[in-house]
Short mmCIF file of C-alpha atoms in Angstrom, two decimals:
data_model
loop_
_atom_site.label_atom_id
_atom_site.label_comp_id
_atom_site.label_asym_id
_atom_site.label_seq_id
_atom_site.Cartn_x
_atom_site.Cartn_y
_atom_site.Cartn_z
CA UNK A 1 31.76 54.73 27.63
CA UNK A 2 34.39 57.18 29.46
CA UNK A 3 32.96 58.43 31.98
CA UNK A 4 33.85 61.92 34.18
CA UNK A 5 35.57 59.24 36.89
CA UNK A 6 37.51 57.57 34.50
CA UNK A 7 39.43 60.35 33.25
CA UNK A 8 40.28 61.32 36.97
CA UNK A 9 41.26 57.95 37.87
CA UNK A 10 43.62 57.93 34.38
CA UNK A 11 44.51 61.61 35.29
CA UNK A 12 45.82 60.40 39.34
CA UNK A 13 47.07 57.38 38.01
CA UNK A 14 49.26 57.82 34.83
CA UNK A 15 52.44 60.05 35.36
CA UNK A 16 55.85 59.27 36.82
CA UNK A 17 56.88 60.62 39.79
CA UNK A 18 60.40 62.35 38.56
CA UNK A 19 61.95 65.90 38.15
CA UNK A 20 61.87 65.45 34.55
CA UNK A 21 58.86 63.64 33.50
CA UNK A 22 57.95 62.70 29.88
CA UNK A 23 56.29 65.61 28.27
CA UNK A 24 52.49 65.59 29.12
CA UNK A 25 49.92 64.04 26.65
CA UNK A 26 47.68 66.82 28.11
CA UNK A 27 47.22 70.48 28.34
CA UNK A 28 45.07 73.13 29.72
CA UNK A 29 45.19 76.72 28.52
CA UNK A 30 43.26 79.23 30.35
CA UNK A 31 41.68 81.58 27.25
CA UNK A 32 40.66 83.85 29.37
CA UNK A 33 40.23 84.62 33.74
CA UNK A 34 37.06 85.91 33.63
CA UNK A 35 33.71 84.63 34.95
CA UNK A 36 29.69 85.36 34.84
CA UNK A 37 29.21 83.64 37.70
CA UNK A 38 30.53 84.34 41.50
CA UNK A 39 30.11 80.66 42.56
CA UNK A 40 30.60 80.56 46.73
CA UNK A 41 33.26 77.79 46.78
CA UNK A 42 35.26 79.42 44.04
CA UNK A 43 38.67 81.42 44.31
CA UNK A 44 37.80 83.50 40.97
CA UNK A 45 35.56 86.37 43.07
CA UNK A 46 38.77 86.80 45.28
CA UNK A 47 41.38 86.95 42.32
CA UNK A 48 42.88 90.26 42.25
CA UNK A 49 44.74 89.18 38.78
CA UNK A 50 44.16 91.66 36.01
CA UNK A 51 41.37 90.31 33.62
CA UNK A 52 42.57 89.49 29.93
CA UNK A 53 42.25 87.41 27.00
CA UNK A 54 45.36 84.70 26.09
CA UNK A 55 46.62 86.34 22.58
CA UNK A 56 45.55 84.62 19.37
CA UNK A 57 48.89 83.92 17.95
CA UNK A 58 50.12 82.56 21.09
CA UNK A 59 47.21 80.44 21.47
CA UNK A 60 48.40 78.97 17.78
CA UNK A 61 52.12 78.99 18.85
CA UNK A 62 51.74 76.53 22.07
CA UNK A 63 48.89 74.52 20.75
CA UNK A 64 51.88 74.05 17.61
CA UNK A 65 54.47 73.41 19.90
CA UNK A 66 53.15 70.94 22.44
CA UNK A 67 51.43 68.94 19.66
CA UNK A 68 54.78 68.71 18.50
CA UNK A 69 56.25 67.60 21.37
CA UNK A 70 53.42 64.69 21.80
CA UNK A 71 50.63 66.41 23.81
CA UNK A 72 47.07 65.23 22.10
CA UNK A 73 44.73 66.00 24.56
CA UNK A 74 43.92 69.88 24.84
CA UNK A 75 40.97 71.55 27.35
CA UNK A 76 40.39 75.34 27.02
CA UNK A 77 39.27 76.63 30.34
CA UNK A 78 41.28 76.87 33.57
CA UNK A 79 40.16 79.74 35.73
CA UNK A 80 37.84 81.30 33.43
CA UNK A 81 34.13 80.77 31.55
CA UNK A 82 35.06 79.40 28.32
CA UNK A 83 32.46 81.03 26.57
CA UNK A 84 33.51 84.22 27.10
CA UNK A 85 36.81 83.71 25.47
CA UNK A 86 37.59 85.15 21.67
CA UNK A 87 38.03 82.83 19.14
CA UNK A 88 37.17 79.80 20.76
CA UNK A 89 35.25 78.10 18.33
CA UNK A 90 38.75 78.73 15.81
CA UNK A 91 41.00 77.35 18.64
CA UNK A 92 38.67 74.06 18.52
CA UNK A 93 38.66 74.04 14.70
CA UNK A 94 42.29 74.65 14.64
CA UNK A 95 43.68 71.88 17.43
CA UNK A 96 41.50 68.99 15.34
CA UNK A 97 43.07 70.48 12.18
CA UNK A 98 46.44 69.64 13.51
CA UNK A 99 45.64 66.04 15.35
CA UNK A 100 44.77 66.70 18.37
CA UNK A 101 42.91 63.57 19.42
CA UNK A 102 40.76 64.97 22.18
CA UNK A 103 39.02 68.42 22.88
CA UNK A 104 37.16 69.42 25.75
CA UNK A 105 35.82 72.47 27.89
CA UNK A 106 34.51 73.14 31.22
CA UNK A 107 31.40 75.67 31.43
CA UNK A 108 28.81 76.80 33.57
CA UNK A 109 26.57 76.82 30.69
CA UNK A 110 24.77 79.96 30.82
CA UNK A 111 26.54 81.37 28.08
CA UNK A 112 26.29 78.04 25.89
CA UNK A 113 23.20 79.51 23.88
CA UNK A 114 22.71 77.26 20.62
CA UNK A 115 24.54 79.26 18.41
CA UNK A 116 27.26 79.37 20.50
CA UNK A 117 26.90 75.44 20.75
CA UNK A 118 26.56 75.11 17.34
CA UNK A 119 30.06 76.96 16.84
CA UNK A 120 31.73 74.57 18.70
CA UNK A 121 30.59 71.17 18.28
CA UNK A 122 31.05 71.88 14.45
CA UNK A 123 34.97 72.47 15.16
CA UNK A 124 35.07 69.63 16.59
CA UNK A 125 34.64 69.52 20.20
CA UNK A 126 35.13 65.72 21.79
CA UNK A 127 33.37 66.59 25.09
CA UNK A 128 31.73 69.45 27.31
CA UNK A 129 31.21 69.53 31.03
CA UNK A 130 28.98 71.46 32.81
CA UNK A 131 29.29 72.51 36.30
CA UNK A 132 25.93 72.69 38.00
CA UNK A 133 26.29 72.92 41.44
CA UNK A 134 22.49 73.25 42.61
CA UNK A 135 19.36 72.10 41.48
CA UNK A 136 16.39 74.55 42.41
CA UNK A 137 16.35 78.16 41.37
CA UNK A 138 17.04 79.55 44.84
CA UNK A 139 19.65 77.69 45.48
CA UNK A 140 20.94 78.06 42.49
CA UNK A 141 21.13 81.95 42.64
CA UNK A 142 22.85 81.39 46.46
CA UNK A 143 25.22 79.45 45.17
CA UNK A 144 26.45 80.86 41.38
CA UNK A 145 24.95 84.18 42.06
CA UNK A 146 23.64 83.88 39.22
CA UNK A 147 19.40 83.79 37.60
CA UNK A 148 20.68 80.89 35.35
CA UNK A 149 19.30 77.81 35.97
CA UNK A 150 16.56 77.42 33.57
CA UNK A 151 18.58 78.92 31.01
CA UNK A 152 21.49 76.28 31.83
CA UNK A 153 19.13 73.29 31.63
CA UNK A 154 17.72 74.65 28.42
CA UNK A 155 21.04 75.31 26.83
CA UNK A 156 21.75 71.45 27.88
CA UNK A 157 18.82 70.01 26.20
CA UNK A 158 20.18 71.63 23.13
CA UNK A 159 23.51 70.22 23.14
CA UNK A 160 21.56 66.64 23.51
CA UNK A 161 18.89 67.50 21.00
CA UNK A 162 21.83 68.58 18.35
CA UNK A 163 23.61 65.88 18.97
CA UNK A 164 20.98 63.28 18.72
CA UNK A 165 19.77 65.33 15.36
CA UNK A 166 23.49 65.04 13.74
CA UNK A 167 24.36 61.48 14.84
CA UNK A 168 27.23 62.99 16.91
CA UNK A 169 29.23 61.48 19.34
CA UNK A 170 30.97 63.97 21.72
CA UNK A 171 30.13 63.52 25.14
CA UNK A 172 28.05 65.66 27.56
CA UNK A 173 29.09 65.88 31.34
CA UNK A 174 27.75 67.02 34.56
CA UNK A 175 29.74 67.54 37.67
CA UNK A 176 28.28 68.96 40.88
CA UNK A 177 30.38 70.36 43.84
CA UNK A 178 28.75 69.56 47.32
CA UNK A 179 28.28 71.95 49.76
CA UNK A 180 25.38 71.87 52.53
CA UNK A 181 23.23 74.24 50.37
CA UNK A 182 21.97 71.27 48.35
CA UNK A 183 21.17 68.77 50.60
CA UNK A 184 17.75 66.62 49.06
CA UNK A 185 18.45 68.45 45.31
CA UNK A 186 21.20 66.29 44.13
CA UNK A 187 19.10 63.06 43.40
CA UNK A 188 16.42 65.15 41.62
CA UNK A 189 19.11 67.03 39.31
CA UNK A 190 20.58 63.19 38.90
CA UNK A 191 17.13 62.33 37.04
CA UNK A 192 16.26 65.69 35.57
CA UNK A 193 19.61 65.50 33.91
CA UNK A 194 19.97 61.69 32.98
CA UNK A 195 17.99 61.64 29.82
CA UNK A 196 20.24 64.43 28.27
CA UNK A 197 24.21 63.47 29.89
CA UNK A 198 26.43 60.79 29.71
CA UNK A 199 27.76 60.84 33.36
CA UNK A 200 26.56 63.30 36.46
CA UNK A 201 29.72 63.39 38.86
CA UNK A 202 29.68 64.53 42.46
CA UNK A 203 32.71 66.00 43.80
CA UNK A 204 33.43 66.95 47.63
CA UNK A 205 34.39 71.25 48.24
CA UNK A 206 38.34 71.79 48.76
CA UNK A 207 39.99 75.39 49.32
CA UNK A 208 41.59 75.48 46.11
CA UNK A 209 44.79 76.69 47.64
CA UNK A 210 42.91 78.81 50.42
CA UNK A 211 40.44 80.72 48.23
CA UNK A 212 37.74 79.19 49.01
CA UNK A 213 35.03 81.25 49.90
CA UNK A 214 32.52 78.79 51.28
CA UNK A 215 33.45 76.86 54.83
CA UNK A 216 30.84 75.01 55.67
CA UNK A 217 30.71 71.01 55.45
CA UNK A 218 30.60 68.78 53.59
CA UNK A 219 34.28 69.74 52.63
CA UNK A 220 37.10 67.21 52.00
CA UNK A 221 38.35 66.44 55.44
CA UNK A 222 41.96 67.68 56.66
CA UNK A 223 44.76 65.06 55.36
CA UNK A 224 48.25 64.05 55.31
CA UNK A 225 49.26 65.33 52.68
CA UNK A 226 47.96 63.78 49.16
CA UNK A 227 50.13 63.53 45.68
CA UNK A 228 49.42 65.79 42.96
CA UNK A 229 49.67 63.90 39.41
CA UNK A 230 49.37 67.62 37.78
CA UNK A 231 53.06 68.38 37.67
CA UNK A 232 53.48 65.65 36.45
CA UNK A 233 51.37 65.23 33.23
CA UNK A 234 49.51 68.43 32.35
CA UNK A 235 50.83 71.30 31.32
CA UNK A 236 48.91 74.55 32.41
CA UNK A 237 49.33 78.04 31.11
CA UNK A 238 47.34 81.17 32.49
CA UNK A 239 45.57 83.82 30.37
CA UNK A 240 49.31 86.22 30.07
CA UNK A 241 51.44 83.44 28.96
CA UNK A 242 52.58 81.94 31.90
CA UNK A 243 53.64 78.07 32.45
CA UNK A 244 51.86 77.44 36.17
CA UNK A 245 52.00 74.49 37.95
CA UNK A 246 47.96 74.29 39.17
CA UNK A 247 44.80 74.93 37.18
CA UNK A 248 43.51 77.01 39.90
CA UNK A 249 46.08 79.22 40.26
CA UNK A 250 43.91 82.19 40.36
CA UNK A 251 46.85 84.91 41.50
CA UNK A 252 49.87 83.20 39.48
CA UNK A 253 51.10 81.90 42.63
CA UNK A 254 53.01 79.04 41.29
CA UNK A 255 53.29 80.42 37.54
CA UNK A 256 56.58 78.84 36.71
CA UNK A 257 57.82 81.12 33.81
CA UNK A 258 57.07 83.52 30.83
CA UNK A 259 56.38 81.41 27.57
CA UNK A 260 56.04 84.42 25.89
CA UNK A 261 60.07 84.80 26.48
CA UNK A 262 60.76 80.71 26.54
CA UNK A 263 59.80 77.70 24.29
CA UNK A 264 56.80 75.33 26.14
CA UNK A 265 59.37 72.80 26.48
CA UNK A 266 62.46 74.46 27.78
CA UNK A 267 59.65 75.67 30.76
CA UNK A 268 58.58 72.04 30.99
CA UNK A 269 61.96 71.49 32.35
CA UNK A 270 63.08 74.63 33.52
CA UNK A 271 65.21 74.70 36.91
CA UNK A 272 62.12 76.40 38.85
CA UNK A 273 59.80 73.47 37.76
CA UNK A 274 62.47 71.01 38.37
CA UNK A 275 62.84 72.39 42.15
CA UNK A 276 58.98 72.26 42.69
CA UNK A 277 58.48 68.75 41.54
CA UNK A 278 61.73 67.74 43.79
CA UNK A 279 59.68 69.52 46.70
CA UNK A 280 56.40 67.20 46.09
CA UNK A 281 58.72 64.32 45.94
CA UNK A 282 59.98 64.95 49.19
CA UNK A 283 57.05 66.46 50.73
CA UNK A 284 58.51 69.35 51.50
CA UNK A 285 55.99 71.45 50.28
CA UNK A 286 55.21 74.00 53.70
CA UNK A 287 55.10 77.54 52.42
CA UNK A 288 53.81 76.70 48.85
CA UNK A 289 50.14 77.12 47.89
CA UNK A 290 50.54 73.18 46.66
CA UNK A 291 50.52 72.32 50.60
CA UNK A 292 47.27 74.39 51.24
CA UNK A 293 45.96 72.15 48.76
CA UNK A 294 47.00 68.81 49.16
CA UNK A 295 46.02 69.39 52.90
CA UNK A 296 43.30 70.88 52.91
CA UNK A 297 44.61 73.06 55.38
CA UNK A 298 44.53 77.11 54.92
CA UNK A 299 48.14 78.53 55.84
CA UNK A 300 50.06 81.44 54.72
CA UNK A 301 52.28 81.09 51.62
CA UNK A 302 54.84 82.55 49.20
CA UNK A 303 54.44 82.78 45.53
CA UNK A 304 57.25 80.60 43.35
CA UNK A 305 57.99 83.65 41.20
CA UNK A 306 57.42 87.18 42.89
CA UNK A 307 57.48 88.83 39.32
CA UNK A 308 54.96 86.68 38.18
CA UNK A 309 52.34 86.52 40.88
CA UNK A 310 49.27 89.13 41.69
CA UNK A 311 49.79 91.15 45.00
#
């Protein structure tokens, strides 16, 4: 079975460090940039970008464009909660129909009700990842800002039961962002969910490009600049239709170009994106959001394209 760690390793290792990399096999679409939770480590609550939904006509267009160029995996999420997006099941169905091989979403799970679960599963979903960052009601409220713990656990159980009852093989994953608030709860959570999920993955909190709301340890330590695979092997598109270099670009500060005006392929090989990749290769990222992420150091930076970024 492919684990979350397997996919992370593949994503981090399967790329060519060049200013003009091959067209990616993987794409993430930010169908919406709204969320029903306010997790303490997430930059969503600090976002001043106008809340919105990706236009259906645009979604179908970029799905078709990307597939034509060789993209075969699609994730319908970025900064927003996918179960708050319109037409989610329609997009999954369309992507599967035209040939996408792996379709996935990441959710906090509170809105993944049985009715919505059936809809996305029956449309062709290949995996769902639940982000659960506490395993008691009290701690969950502190971290997620919402009293949805019991609801989320019941929704996960439904996904598992529906899979068994219908002899399906989609994957169910759980990820946990580790903070000092959940000491002693992780093993309880693992034991609680192990009968229902395929993998349980713990990640260390980072600063999300300087937008982290929570500074207590444990946290990913400050470090010599690491490398980012995303600019070489993943397409990220914001709900406005902007090609961006990052999956957690809450303010469009790494937006490259407006795909409402240019093709996806032209955006991927645009001068602006080539220049950013060159900066990565030369480790010359000071003054960009990439620098704060890759060093885990909070520092002021400027957007790549001022006209596309939010104040």
